[in-house]
CSV table of C-alpha atoms in Angstrom, one decimal:
chain,number,residue,atom,x,y,z
A,592,ASP,CA,-18.6,239.8,-17.0
A,593,ILE,CA,-18.6,241.7,-13.7
A,594,VAL,CA,-18.8,239.3,-10.8
A,595,MET,CA,-21.0,240.5,-7.8
A,596,THR,CA,-20.2,239.0,-4.4
A,597,GLN,CA,-22.6,239.4,-1.5
A,598,SER,CA,-21.9,238.9,2.2
A,599,PRO,CA,-23.0,237.4,4.4
A,600,ASP,CA,-24.8,234.5,2.8
A,601,SER,CA,-27.4,234.7,5.6
A,602,LEU,CA,-28.1,236.6,8.8
A,603,ALA,CA,-30.5,236.1,11.6
A,604,LEU,CA,-31.4,239.2,13.7
A,605,SER,CA,-34.0,240.1,16.3
A,606,LEU,CA,-36.9,242.4,15.4
A,607,GLY,CA,-35.9,246.0,15.5
A,608,GLU,CA,-32.2,245.3,14.9
A,609,ARG,CA,-30.2,246.8,12.1
A,610,ALA,CA,-29.4,244.6,9.1
A,611,THR,CA,-26.4,245.3,6.9
A,612,ILE,CA,-25.9,243.5,3.6
A,613,ASN,CA,-22.7,244.0,1.5
A,614,CYS,CA,-22.2,243.7,-2.2
A,615,LYS,CA,-18.8,243.9,-3.9
A,616,SER,CA,-18.3,244.1,-7.7
A,617,SER,CA,-15.2,242.8,-9.5
A,618,ARG,CA,-14.8,246.2,-11.1
A,619,SER,CA,-16.2,249.6,-10.7
A,620,VAL,CA,-19.9,250.2,-11.7
A,621,LEU,CA,-19.5,254.0,-11.4
A,622,TYR,CA,-20.0,255.6,-14.8
A,623,SER,CA,-17.7,258.6,-14.8
A,624,SER,CA,-19.6,260.6,-17.4
A,625,ASN,CA,-22.7,261.0,-15.2
A,626,ASN,CA,-21.3,260.0,-11.8
A,627,MET,CA,-23.9,257.3,-11.3
A,628,ASN,CA,-23.4,253.9,-9.8
A,629,TYR,CA,-25.2,251.3,-12.0
A,630,LEU,CA,-26.4,249.1,-9.1
A,631,ALA,CA,-29.8,248.0,-7.8
A,632,TRP,CA,-31.1,246.0,-4.8
A,633,TYR,CA,-34.0,243.6,-4.9
A,634,GLN,CA,-36.1,241.8,-2.3
A,635,GLN,CA,-37.5,238.3,-3.0
A,636,LYS,CA,-39.9,236.7,-0.6
A,637,PRO,CA,-40.7,232.9,-0.9
A,638,GLY,CA,-42.7,232.0,-4.0
A,639,GLN,CA,-42.7,235.6,-5.3
A,640,PRO,CA,-40.7,237.4,-8.0
A,641,PRO,CA,-38.0,239.9,-7.0
A,642,LYS,CA,-39.1,243.4,-6.1
A,643,LEU,CA,-37.0,246.5,-6.8
A,644,LEU,CA,-36.0,248.3,-3.6
A,645,ILE,CA,-33.1,250.6,-4.6
A,646,TYR,CA,-31.7,251.8,-7.9
A,647,TRP,CA,-28.7,254.0,-8.8
A,648,ALA,CA,-27.2,252.5,-5.6
A,649,SER,CA,-29.1,254.8,-3.3
A,650,ILE,CA,-32.5,255.9,-4.7
A,651,ARG,CA,-35.4,254.2,-3.0
A,652,GLU,CA,-38.2,253.0,-5.3
A,653,SER,CA,-41.6,254.5,-4.8
A,654,GLY,CA,-43.5,252.8,-2.0
A,655,VAL,CA,-40.5,251.2,-0.4
A,656,PRO,CA,-40.3,251.9,3.4
A,657,ASP,CA,-37.7,254.3,4.5
A,658,ARG,CA,-36.1,251.8,6.8
A,659,PHE,CA,-34.4,250.5,3.6
A,660,SER,CA,-31.4,252.5,2.4
A,661,GLY,CA,-28.6,251.9,-0.1
A,662,SER,CA,-25.1,253.3,0.0
A,663,GLY,CA,-21.6,252.9,-1.5
A,664,SER,CA,-19.8,253.7,-4.7
A,665,GLY,CA,-17.4,252.2,-7.2
A,666,THR,CA,-17.1,248.6,-6.1
A,667,ASP,CA,-18.5,248.4,-2.6
A,668,PHE,CA,-22.1,248.8,-1.7
A,669,THR,CA,-24.4,248.3,1.3
A,670,LEU,CA,-28.1,247.7,1.8
A,671,THR,CA,-29.2,248.6,5.3
A,672,ILE,CA,-32.5,247.8,7.0
A,673,SER,CA,-32.5,250.2,9.9
A,674,SER,CA,-35.1,248.3,12.1
A,675,LEU,CA,-35.9,244.8,11.0
A,676,GLN,CA,-39.6,243.9,10.7
A,677,ALA,CA,-41.2,240.5,10.4
A,678,GLU,CA,-42.2,241.3,6.8
A,679,ASP,CA,-38.6,241.9,5.8
A,680,VAL,CA,-37.8,238.2,5.9
A,681,ALA,CA,-36.6,237.5,2.4
A,682,VAL,CA,-33.6,237.0,0.2
A,683,TYR,CA,-31.9,240.2,-1.0
A,684,PHE,CA,-30.0,240.5,-4.3
A,685,CYS,CA,-27.7,243.2,-5.7
A,686,GLN,CA,-27.5,243.7,-9.5
A,687,GLN,CA,-25.1,245.7,-11.6
A,688,TYR,CA,-26.3,247.2,-14.9
A,689,TYR,CA,-23.1,248.9,-15.9
A,690,THR,CA,-22.5,246.2,-18.5
A,691,THR,CA,-23.9,242.7,-19.2
A,692,LEU,CA,-26.3,242.4,-16.3
A,693,THR,CA,-25.2,240.2,-13.4
A,694,PHE,CA,-26.6,239.5,-9.9
A,695,GLY,CA,-25.0,238.8,-6.5
A,696,GLY,CA,-25.7,235.3,-5.0
A,697,GLY,CA,-28.2,236.6,-2.5
A,698,THR,CA,-28.4,237.1,1.3
A,699,LYS,CA,-31.1,235.4,3.3
A,700,VAL,CA,-32.5,237.5,6.1
A,701,GLU,CA,-34.3,235.7,9.0
A,702,ILE,CA,-35.7,236.6,12.4
A,703,LYS,CA,-33.8,235.2,15.4
B,1365,GLN,CA,-51.2,249.4,-12.8
B,1366,VAL,CA,-48.2,248.1,-14.6
B,1367,GLN,CA,-48.3,244.3,-14.9
B,1368,LEU,CA,-46.5,241.5,-16.7
B,1369,MET,CA,-48.5,238.3,-16.9
B,1370,GLN,CA,-46.6,235.1,-17.9
B,1371,SER,CA,-47.8,231.9,-19.4
B,1372,GLY,CA,-48.3,228.8,-17.3
B,1373,ALA,CA,-45.9,226.0,-16.1
B,1374,GLU,CA,-44.4,223.7,-18.7
B,1375,VAL,CA,-42.9,220.2,-18.6
B,1376,LYS,CA,-40.6,219.3,-21.4
B,1377,LYS,CA,-38.4,216.4,-22.4
B,1378,PRO,CA,-34.6,216.8,-22.9
B,1379,GLY,CA,-33.8,218.1,-26.3
B,1380,ALA,CA,-37.2,219.8,-26.7
B,1381,SER,CA,-37.9,223.6,-26.9
B,1382,VAL,CA,-40.1,225.8,-24.7
B,1383,LYS,CA,-41.7,229.1,-25.4
B,1384,VAL,CA,-42.8,231.4,-22.6
B,1385,SER,CA,-45.0,234.4,-23.1
B,1386,CYS,CA,-45.1,237.7,-21.2
B,1387,GLN,CA,-48.1,240.0,-21.7
B,1388,ALA,CA,-47.6,243.6,-20.6
B,1389,SER,CA,-50.4,246.0,-19.4
B,1390,GLY,CA,-50.7,249.4,-17.8
B,1391,TYR,CA,-48.1,251.2,-19.9
B,1392,THR,CA,-46.9,251.8,-23.5
B,1393,PHE,CA,-45.3,248.4,-24.4
B,1394,THR,CA,-42.8,249.9,-26.8
B,1395,ASP,CA,-41.4,252.4,-24.3
B,1396,HIS,CA,-39.5,249.9,-22.1
B,1397,TYR,CA,-37.1,247.1,-22.7
B,1398,ILE,CA,-38.2,243.6,-21.6
B,1399,HIS,CA,-35.6,241.3,-20.0
B,1400,TRP,CA,-35.6,237.6,-19.3
B,1401,VAL,CA,-34.1,236.2,-16.1
B,1402,ARG,CA,-34.1,232.6,-14.8
B,1403,GLN,CA,-33.7,231.1,-11.3
B,1404,ALA,CA,-32.9,227.5,-10.8
B,1405,PRO,CA,-34.4,225.8,-7.7
B,1406,GLY,CA,-32.9,227.3,-4.6
B,1407,GLN,CA,-30.4,229.3,-6.7
B,1408,GLY,CA,-29.7,232.9,-7.7
B,1409,LEU,CA,-30.7,235.0,-10.6
B,1410,GLU,CA,-29.3,234.6,-14.1
B,1411,TRP,CA,-29.9,237.2,-16.8
B,1412,MET,CA,-30.7,235.7,-20.2
B,1413,GLY,CA,-31.2,238.7,-22.6
B,1414,TRP,CA,-33.4,241.6,-23.5
B,1415,ILE,CA,-35.6,242.9,-26.4
B,1416,ASN,CA,-36.3,246.4,-27.4
B,1417,PRO,CA,-40.1,246.1,-28.1
B,1418,ASN,CA,-39.9,249.2,-30.3
B,1419,THR,CA,-37.3,247.9,-32.8
B,1420,GLY,CA,-37.3,244.2,-32.1
B,1421,GLY,CA,-33.6,244.4,-31.4
B,1422,THR,CA,-32.2,241.8,-29.0
B,1423,VAL,CA,-29.1,241.1,-26.9
B,1424,TYR,CA,-28.4,237.7,-25.3
B,1425,ALA,CA,-26.1,236.6,-22.5
B,1426,GLN,CA,-23.2,234.6,-23.8
B,1427,ASN,CA,-24.3,231.5,-21.9
B,1428,PHE,CA,-27.4,231.3,-24.0
B,1429,GLN,CA,-26.2,232.4,-27.4
B,1430,GLY,CA,-27.5,230.2,-30.1
B,1431,ARG,CA,-30.2,228.6,-27.8
B,1432,VAL,CA,-32.4,231.5,-26.9
B,1433,THR,CA,-34.6,233.7,-29.0
B,1434,VAL,CA,-36.7,236.6,-27.7
B,1435,THR,CA,-39.4,238.1,-29.9
B,1436,ARG,CA,-42.4,240.4,-29.5
B,1437,ASP,CA,-45.8,241.1,-30.9
B,1438,THR,CA,-46.5,244.8,-30.4
B,1439,SER,CA,-50.2,244.4,-31.5
B,1440,ILE,CA,-50.9,242.5,-28.3
B,1441,GLY,CA,-48.1,243.9,-26.1
B,1442,THR,CA,-46.5,240.5,-25.6
B,1443,ALA,CA,-42.9,239.3,-25.5
B,1444,TYR,CA,-41.8,235.7,-26.0
B,1445,MET,CA,-38.7,233.7,-24.9
B,1446,ASP,CA,-37.9,230.6,-26.8
B,1447,LEU,CA,-35.2,228.2,-25.3
B,1448,SER,CA,-34.1,225.2,-27.3
B,1449,SER,CA,-32.1,222.0,-26.8
B,1450,LEU,CA,-33.3,221.8,-23.2
B,1451,THR,CA,-31.5,219.7,-20.6
B,1452,SER,CA,-32.2,219.1,-16.9
B,1453,ASP,CA,-30.0,222.1,-16.1
B,1454,ASP,CA,-32.6,224.3,-17.7
B,1455,THR,CA,-35.2,223.4,-15.0
B,1456,ALA,CA,-35.9,226.8,-13.5
B,1457,VAL,CA,-38.4,229.6,-13.0
B,1458,TYR,CA,-38.2,232.0,-15.9
B,1459,TYR,CA,-39.1,235.6,-15.3
B,1460,CYS,CA,-39.7,238.5,-17.6
B,1461,ALA,CA,-39.1,241.9,-16.2
B,1462,ARG,CA,-39.6,245.5,-17.5
B,1463,GLY,CA,-36.7,247.9,-17.7
B,1464,ARG,CA,-37.6,250.5,-15.1
B,1465,ASP,CA,-36.6,253.6,-17.2
B,1466,ILE,CA,-37.9,254.5,-20.6
B,1467,ASN,CA,-35.7,253.4,-23.5
B,1468,ILE,CA,-32.8,252.4,-21.3
B,1469,ARG,CA,-31.3,249.0,-22.3
B,1470,TRP,CA,-29.1,248.5,-19.2
B,1471,GLY,CA,-31.0,249.4,-16.1
B,1472,SER,CA,-32.9,248.1,-13.1
B,1473,PHE,CA,-36.1,246.0,-13.4
B,1474,ASP,CA,-39.6,246.9,-12.3
B,1475,PRO,CA,-41.9,245.1,-12.3
B,1476,TRP,CA,-41.3,241.4,-12.8
B,1477,GLY,CA,-43.7,238.9,-14.1
B,1478,GLN,CA,-45.0,236.2,-11.7
B,1479,GLY,CA,-42.6,233.6,-13.2
B,1480,THR,CA,-43.0,230.4,-15.2
B,1481,LEU,CA,-41.7,227.1,-14.0
B,1482,VAL,CA,-40.1,225.0,-16.7
B,1483,THR,CA,-39.3,221.5,-15.7
B,1484,VAL,CA,-37.1,219.4,-18.0
B,1485,SER,CA,-37.4,215.7,-17.3
B,1486,SER,CA,-37.4,212.4,-19.2
């Protein structure tokens, strides 16, 4: 199975600051035949199911605020929140769907 | 709107089985794969398997092979996840989730069900 490693485990930032969450896969999730990265990002608030934010590594799901963006290719990916809002407090997970689905361990985002 | 509605919380004894249901609405049930994912208390997400609601075909994660069975009833747009030989390690919230894209087996998930807490305790 592909192992997904997220960093940091948690981060605390002030409102309006930029949040950067990293996700590294143990092998490439870039499918050469279509040049797509098989990676998604989810947001999970306490007591709620995960919510899809980003798919194909960089495509924002409909309705997701544009302060959320995804980047990266191959084995290294980043989720960026450009200006942290109070409602962004949550745990964020990356997921690869290149092969048997696996998730990163999660990054908890809090307000300082 | 697209929704997945799961059955209620369960309490089971070690060695027992549990069956969780996931009723879909707002889309054509047979167009999208249904996945099952679990989350132990305070832990991350673990994918368990998927079902193709159109054919009934399934794939399970190796960790659950032989213990999990996913089925569906297309007449009522509902998928089921049956987990047997429960231990305390199976205490978790179990989610169903729809594959985002039509007829894609390996893909992102949107939306997710609300989750079903399964507690295994003697």
